[in-house]
Coordinates of C-alpha atoms and ligand atoms in Angstrom, one line a residue:
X1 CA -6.6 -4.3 -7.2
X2 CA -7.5 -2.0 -10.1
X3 CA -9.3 0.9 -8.2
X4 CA -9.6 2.3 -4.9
X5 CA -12.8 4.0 -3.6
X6 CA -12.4 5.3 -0.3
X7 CA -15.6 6.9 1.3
X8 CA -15.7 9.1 4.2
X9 CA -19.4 9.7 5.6
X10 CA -20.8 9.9 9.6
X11 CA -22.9 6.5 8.5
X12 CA -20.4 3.8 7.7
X13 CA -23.2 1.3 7.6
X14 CA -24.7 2.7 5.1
X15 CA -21.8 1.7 2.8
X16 CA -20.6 -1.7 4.3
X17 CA -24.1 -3.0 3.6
X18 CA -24.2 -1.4 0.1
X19 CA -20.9 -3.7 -0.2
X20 CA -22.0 -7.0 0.4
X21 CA -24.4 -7.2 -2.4
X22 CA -24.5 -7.7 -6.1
X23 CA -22.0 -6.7 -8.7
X24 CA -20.6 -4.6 -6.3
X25 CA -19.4 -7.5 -3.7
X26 CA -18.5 -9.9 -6.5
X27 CA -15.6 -7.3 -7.3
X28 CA -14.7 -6.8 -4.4
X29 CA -14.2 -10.8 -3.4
X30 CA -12.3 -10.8 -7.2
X31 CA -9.9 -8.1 -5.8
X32 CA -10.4 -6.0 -8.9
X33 CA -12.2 -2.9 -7.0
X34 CA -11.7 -2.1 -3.2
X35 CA -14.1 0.0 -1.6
X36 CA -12.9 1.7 2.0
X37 CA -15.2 3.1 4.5
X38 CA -14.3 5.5 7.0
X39 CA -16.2 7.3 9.9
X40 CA -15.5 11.2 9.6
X41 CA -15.8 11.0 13.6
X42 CA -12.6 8.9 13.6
X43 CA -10.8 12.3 12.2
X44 CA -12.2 14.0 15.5
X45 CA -9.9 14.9 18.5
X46 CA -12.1 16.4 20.9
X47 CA -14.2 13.8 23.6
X48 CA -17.5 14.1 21.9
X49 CA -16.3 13.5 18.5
X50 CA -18.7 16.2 17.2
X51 CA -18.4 16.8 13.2
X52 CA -20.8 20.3 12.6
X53 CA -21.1 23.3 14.5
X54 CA -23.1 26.3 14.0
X55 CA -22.4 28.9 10.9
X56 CA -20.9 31.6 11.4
X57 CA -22.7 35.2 10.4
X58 CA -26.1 32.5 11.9
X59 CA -28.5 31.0 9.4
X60 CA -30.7 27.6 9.4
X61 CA -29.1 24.2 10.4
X62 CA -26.2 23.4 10.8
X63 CA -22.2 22.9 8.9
X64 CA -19.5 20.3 8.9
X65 CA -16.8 21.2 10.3
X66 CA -13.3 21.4 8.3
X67 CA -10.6 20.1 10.6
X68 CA -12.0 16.1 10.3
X69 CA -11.8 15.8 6.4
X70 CA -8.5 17.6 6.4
X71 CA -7.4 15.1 9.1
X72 CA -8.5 12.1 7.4
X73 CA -6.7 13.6 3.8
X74 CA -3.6 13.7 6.0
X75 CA -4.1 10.2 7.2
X76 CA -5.2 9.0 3.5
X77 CA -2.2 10.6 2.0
X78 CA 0.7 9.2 4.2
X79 CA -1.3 5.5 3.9
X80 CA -2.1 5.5 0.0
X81 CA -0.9 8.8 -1.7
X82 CA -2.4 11.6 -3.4
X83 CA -6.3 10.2 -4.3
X84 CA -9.0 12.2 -6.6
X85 CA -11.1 14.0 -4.2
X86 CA -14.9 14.1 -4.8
X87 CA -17.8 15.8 -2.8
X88 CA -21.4 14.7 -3.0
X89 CA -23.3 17.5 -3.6
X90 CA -26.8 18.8 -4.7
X91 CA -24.0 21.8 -6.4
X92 CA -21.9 19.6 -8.3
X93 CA -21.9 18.7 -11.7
X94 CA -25.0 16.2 -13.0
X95 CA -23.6 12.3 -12.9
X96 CA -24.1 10.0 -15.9
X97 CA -22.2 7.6 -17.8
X98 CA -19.7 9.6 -19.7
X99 CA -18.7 10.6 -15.8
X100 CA -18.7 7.6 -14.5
X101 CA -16.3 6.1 -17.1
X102 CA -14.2 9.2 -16.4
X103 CA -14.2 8.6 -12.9
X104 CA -13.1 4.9 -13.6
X105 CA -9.9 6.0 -15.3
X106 CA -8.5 6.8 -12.0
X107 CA -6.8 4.4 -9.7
X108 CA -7.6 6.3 -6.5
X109 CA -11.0 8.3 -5.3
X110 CA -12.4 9.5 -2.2
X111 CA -15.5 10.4 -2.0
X112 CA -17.0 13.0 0.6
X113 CA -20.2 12.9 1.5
X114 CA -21.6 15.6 2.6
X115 CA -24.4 15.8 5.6
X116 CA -26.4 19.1 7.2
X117 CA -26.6 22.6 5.4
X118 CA -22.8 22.1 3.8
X119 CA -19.6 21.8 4.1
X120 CA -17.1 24.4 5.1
X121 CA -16.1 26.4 2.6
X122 CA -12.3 25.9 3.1
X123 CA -12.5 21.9 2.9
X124 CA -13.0 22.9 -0.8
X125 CA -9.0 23.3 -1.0
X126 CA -8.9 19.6 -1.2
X127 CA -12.0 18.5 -3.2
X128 CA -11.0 18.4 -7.0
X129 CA -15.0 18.1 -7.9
X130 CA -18.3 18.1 -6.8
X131 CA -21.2 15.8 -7.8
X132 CA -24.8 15.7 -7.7
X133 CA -26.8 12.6 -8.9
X134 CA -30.0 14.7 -10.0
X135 CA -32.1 18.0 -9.7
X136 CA -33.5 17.4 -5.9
X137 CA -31.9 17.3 -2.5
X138 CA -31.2 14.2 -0.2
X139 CA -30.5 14.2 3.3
X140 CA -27.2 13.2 2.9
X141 CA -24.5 12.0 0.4
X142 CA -23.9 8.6 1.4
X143 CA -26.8 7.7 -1.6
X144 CA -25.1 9.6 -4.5
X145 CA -21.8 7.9 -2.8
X146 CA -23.2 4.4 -3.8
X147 CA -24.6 5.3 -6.8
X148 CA -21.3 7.0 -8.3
X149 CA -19.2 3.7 -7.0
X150 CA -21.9 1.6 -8.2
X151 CA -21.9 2.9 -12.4
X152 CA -18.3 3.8 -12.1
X153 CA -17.5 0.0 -10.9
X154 CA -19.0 -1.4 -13.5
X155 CA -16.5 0.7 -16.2
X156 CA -13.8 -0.9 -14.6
X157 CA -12.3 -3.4 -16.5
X158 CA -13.8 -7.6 -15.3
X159 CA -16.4 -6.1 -13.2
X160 CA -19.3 -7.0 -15.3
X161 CA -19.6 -8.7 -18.7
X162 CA -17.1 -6.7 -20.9
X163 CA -19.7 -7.1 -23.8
X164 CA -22.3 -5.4 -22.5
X165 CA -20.4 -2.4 -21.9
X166 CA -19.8 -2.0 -25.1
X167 CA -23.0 -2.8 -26.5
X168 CA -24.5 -0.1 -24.1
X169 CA -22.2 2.4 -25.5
X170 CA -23.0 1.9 -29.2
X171 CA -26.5 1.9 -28.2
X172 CA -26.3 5.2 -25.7
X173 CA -28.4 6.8 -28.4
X174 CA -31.5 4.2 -27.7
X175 CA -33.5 2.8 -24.9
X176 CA -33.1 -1.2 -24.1
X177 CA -35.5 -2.9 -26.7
X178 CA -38.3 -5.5 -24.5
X179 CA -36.2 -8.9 -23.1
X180 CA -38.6 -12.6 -22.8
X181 CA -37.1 -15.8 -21.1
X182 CA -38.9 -19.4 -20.7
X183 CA -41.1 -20.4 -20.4
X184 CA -42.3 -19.6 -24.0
X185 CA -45.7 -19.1 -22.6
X186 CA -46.5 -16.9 -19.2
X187 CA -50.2 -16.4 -18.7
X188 CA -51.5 -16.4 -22.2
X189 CA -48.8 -14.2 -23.3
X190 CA -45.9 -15.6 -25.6
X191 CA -42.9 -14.3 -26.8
X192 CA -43.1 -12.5 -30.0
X193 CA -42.1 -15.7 -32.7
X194 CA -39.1 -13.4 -34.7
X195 CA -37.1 -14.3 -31.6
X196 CA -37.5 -18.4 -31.4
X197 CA -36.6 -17.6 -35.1
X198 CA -33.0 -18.8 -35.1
X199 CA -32.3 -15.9 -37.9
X200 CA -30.0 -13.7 -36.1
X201 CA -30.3 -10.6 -38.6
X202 CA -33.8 -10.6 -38.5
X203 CA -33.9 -10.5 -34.3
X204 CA -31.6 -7.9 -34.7
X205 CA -33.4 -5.6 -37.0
X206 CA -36.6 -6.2 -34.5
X207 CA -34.8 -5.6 -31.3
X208 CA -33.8 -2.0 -32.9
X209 CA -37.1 -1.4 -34.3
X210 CA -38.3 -1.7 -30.8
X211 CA -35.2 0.2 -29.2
X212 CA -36.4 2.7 -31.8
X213 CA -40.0 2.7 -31.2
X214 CA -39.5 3.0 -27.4
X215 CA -36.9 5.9 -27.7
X216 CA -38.7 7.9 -30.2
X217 CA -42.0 7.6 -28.0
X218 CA -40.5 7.7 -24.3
X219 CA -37.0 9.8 -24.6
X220 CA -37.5 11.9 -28.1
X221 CA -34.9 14.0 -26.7
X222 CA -32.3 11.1 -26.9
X223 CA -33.2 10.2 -30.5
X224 CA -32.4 14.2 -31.5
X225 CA -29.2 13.1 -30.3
X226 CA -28.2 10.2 -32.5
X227 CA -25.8 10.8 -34.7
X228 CA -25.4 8.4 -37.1
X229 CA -27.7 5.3 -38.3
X230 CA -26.3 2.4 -39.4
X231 CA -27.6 -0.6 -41.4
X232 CA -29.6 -2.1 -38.7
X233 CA -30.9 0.9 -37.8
X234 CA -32.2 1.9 -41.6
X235 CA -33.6 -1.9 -41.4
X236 CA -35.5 -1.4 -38.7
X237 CA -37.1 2.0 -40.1
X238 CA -37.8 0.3 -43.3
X239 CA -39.7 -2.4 -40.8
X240 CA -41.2 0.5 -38.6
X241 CA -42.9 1.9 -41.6
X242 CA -44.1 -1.5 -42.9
X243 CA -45.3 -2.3 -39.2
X244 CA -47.0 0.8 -39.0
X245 CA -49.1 1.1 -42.5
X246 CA -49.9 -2.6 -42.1
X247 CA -51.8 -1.6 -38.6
X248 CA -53.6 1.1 -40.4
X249 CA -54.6 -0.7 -43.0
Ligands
LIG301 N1 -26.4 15.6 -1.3 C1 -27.7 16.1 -1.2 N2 -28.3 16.1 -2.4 C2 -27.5 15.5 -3.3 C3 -27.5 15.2 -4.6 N3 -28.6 15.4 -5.4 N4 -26.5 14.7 -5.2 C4 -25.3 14.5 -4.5 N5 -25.2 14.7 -3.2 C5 -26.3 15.3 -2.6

């Protein structure tokens, strides 16, 4: 087993049905991730297993309490060692690739997810990070849980295709160019000829074009970004332009 996720929420089925689908379960049945679920209300000791209380100083809704996630880090460090704590959070620090490949550089991380108004404060003693998957607020962390095992799985070496990884990364700068598969005709429509082509310089000069195309229109921001251009991508300009004045013309 190459990584350990371990995730602690009050909605354990959430996440064991989030497992047995996908990419996700593959890895799992391959033995090259391991994702553990745990009920916070396992780390309770009182009869009603209750896991938030009221704040104190009064205020809206209602806080988790500290004393279960300490209990469970106890438990989690006496069964497995010292993991990489991190705590879903609309405060935390926006996810996206560059985190998720960080993330997948560790052997061991337990994610927190957080429910109600927060978390108390002192729980943060243990948490080495908090995330947020975007700018809006969920109900509850077990989403942004799934989405940050999800992305960071897939940086884990066997869990998908190895190639595309790396193709994504050397394209980061661009959006995915359009995809066809048979049949060569669907309704009329048919897949644009360059591709049945055979000439594999030429399909890759028109998949940038349109990676370009798409980016420049959809995510200009992204294009700002990019760096450097390489031969394909000058090819692809140089067909851009030609595309372009022959549809004026
Ligand atoms: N919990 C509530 N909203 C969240 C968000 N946007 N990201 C991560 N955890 C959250």
């Amino acid at each position: 087993m190459d990584m350990r996720f371990s995730v602690v929420t009050i909605f354990p089925d959430m996440i064991e049905a989030f497992k047995k689908f996908g990419v996700v379960a593959q890895a799992i049945a391959e033995g090259i991730i391991e994702v553990n679920v745990y009920n916070l209300r396992d780390f309770t000791t009182d009869k009603h297993r209750v896991v938030d209380d009221y704040p104190f100083g009064g205020g809206p809704g209602m806080v988790m309490k500290a004393e279960p996630f300490f209990r469970f880090y106890d438990f989690y460090l006496k069964e497995f060692g010292k993991p990489y704590v991190v705590l879903t959070s609309p405060q935390g620090r926006i996810f996206d690739n560059e985190k998720a490949m960080e993330l997948s550089q560790k052997k061991d991380v337990v994610i927190f997810c957080g429910r109600y108004e927060g978390i108390d404060e002192r729980v943060m003693d243990i948490v080495d990070e908090e995330i947020s998957i975007g700018d809006y607020v969920l109900t509850g962390g077990e989403l942004a849980a799934m989405v940050i095992v999800d992305a960071t799985s897939r940086f884990v070496p066997g869990v998908v295709d190895e190639e595309s990884v790396k193709r994504e990364s050397f394209m980061k700068d661009l959006l995915d160019h359009p995809v066809y598969t048979r049949p060569r005709n669907v309704r009329g429509k048919s897949v644009p000829e360059v591709l049945l082509s055979g000439d594999h310089e030429r399909i890759e000069v028109w998949r940038r074009k349109e990676s370009m195309k798409k980016t420049i229109l959809k995510r200009p921001d992204l294009f700002l970004k990019k760096e450097s251009f390489d031969r394909i991508d000058k090819l692809s300009i140089i067909e851009l332009f030609r595309e372009l004045i022959k549809s004026a013309q």
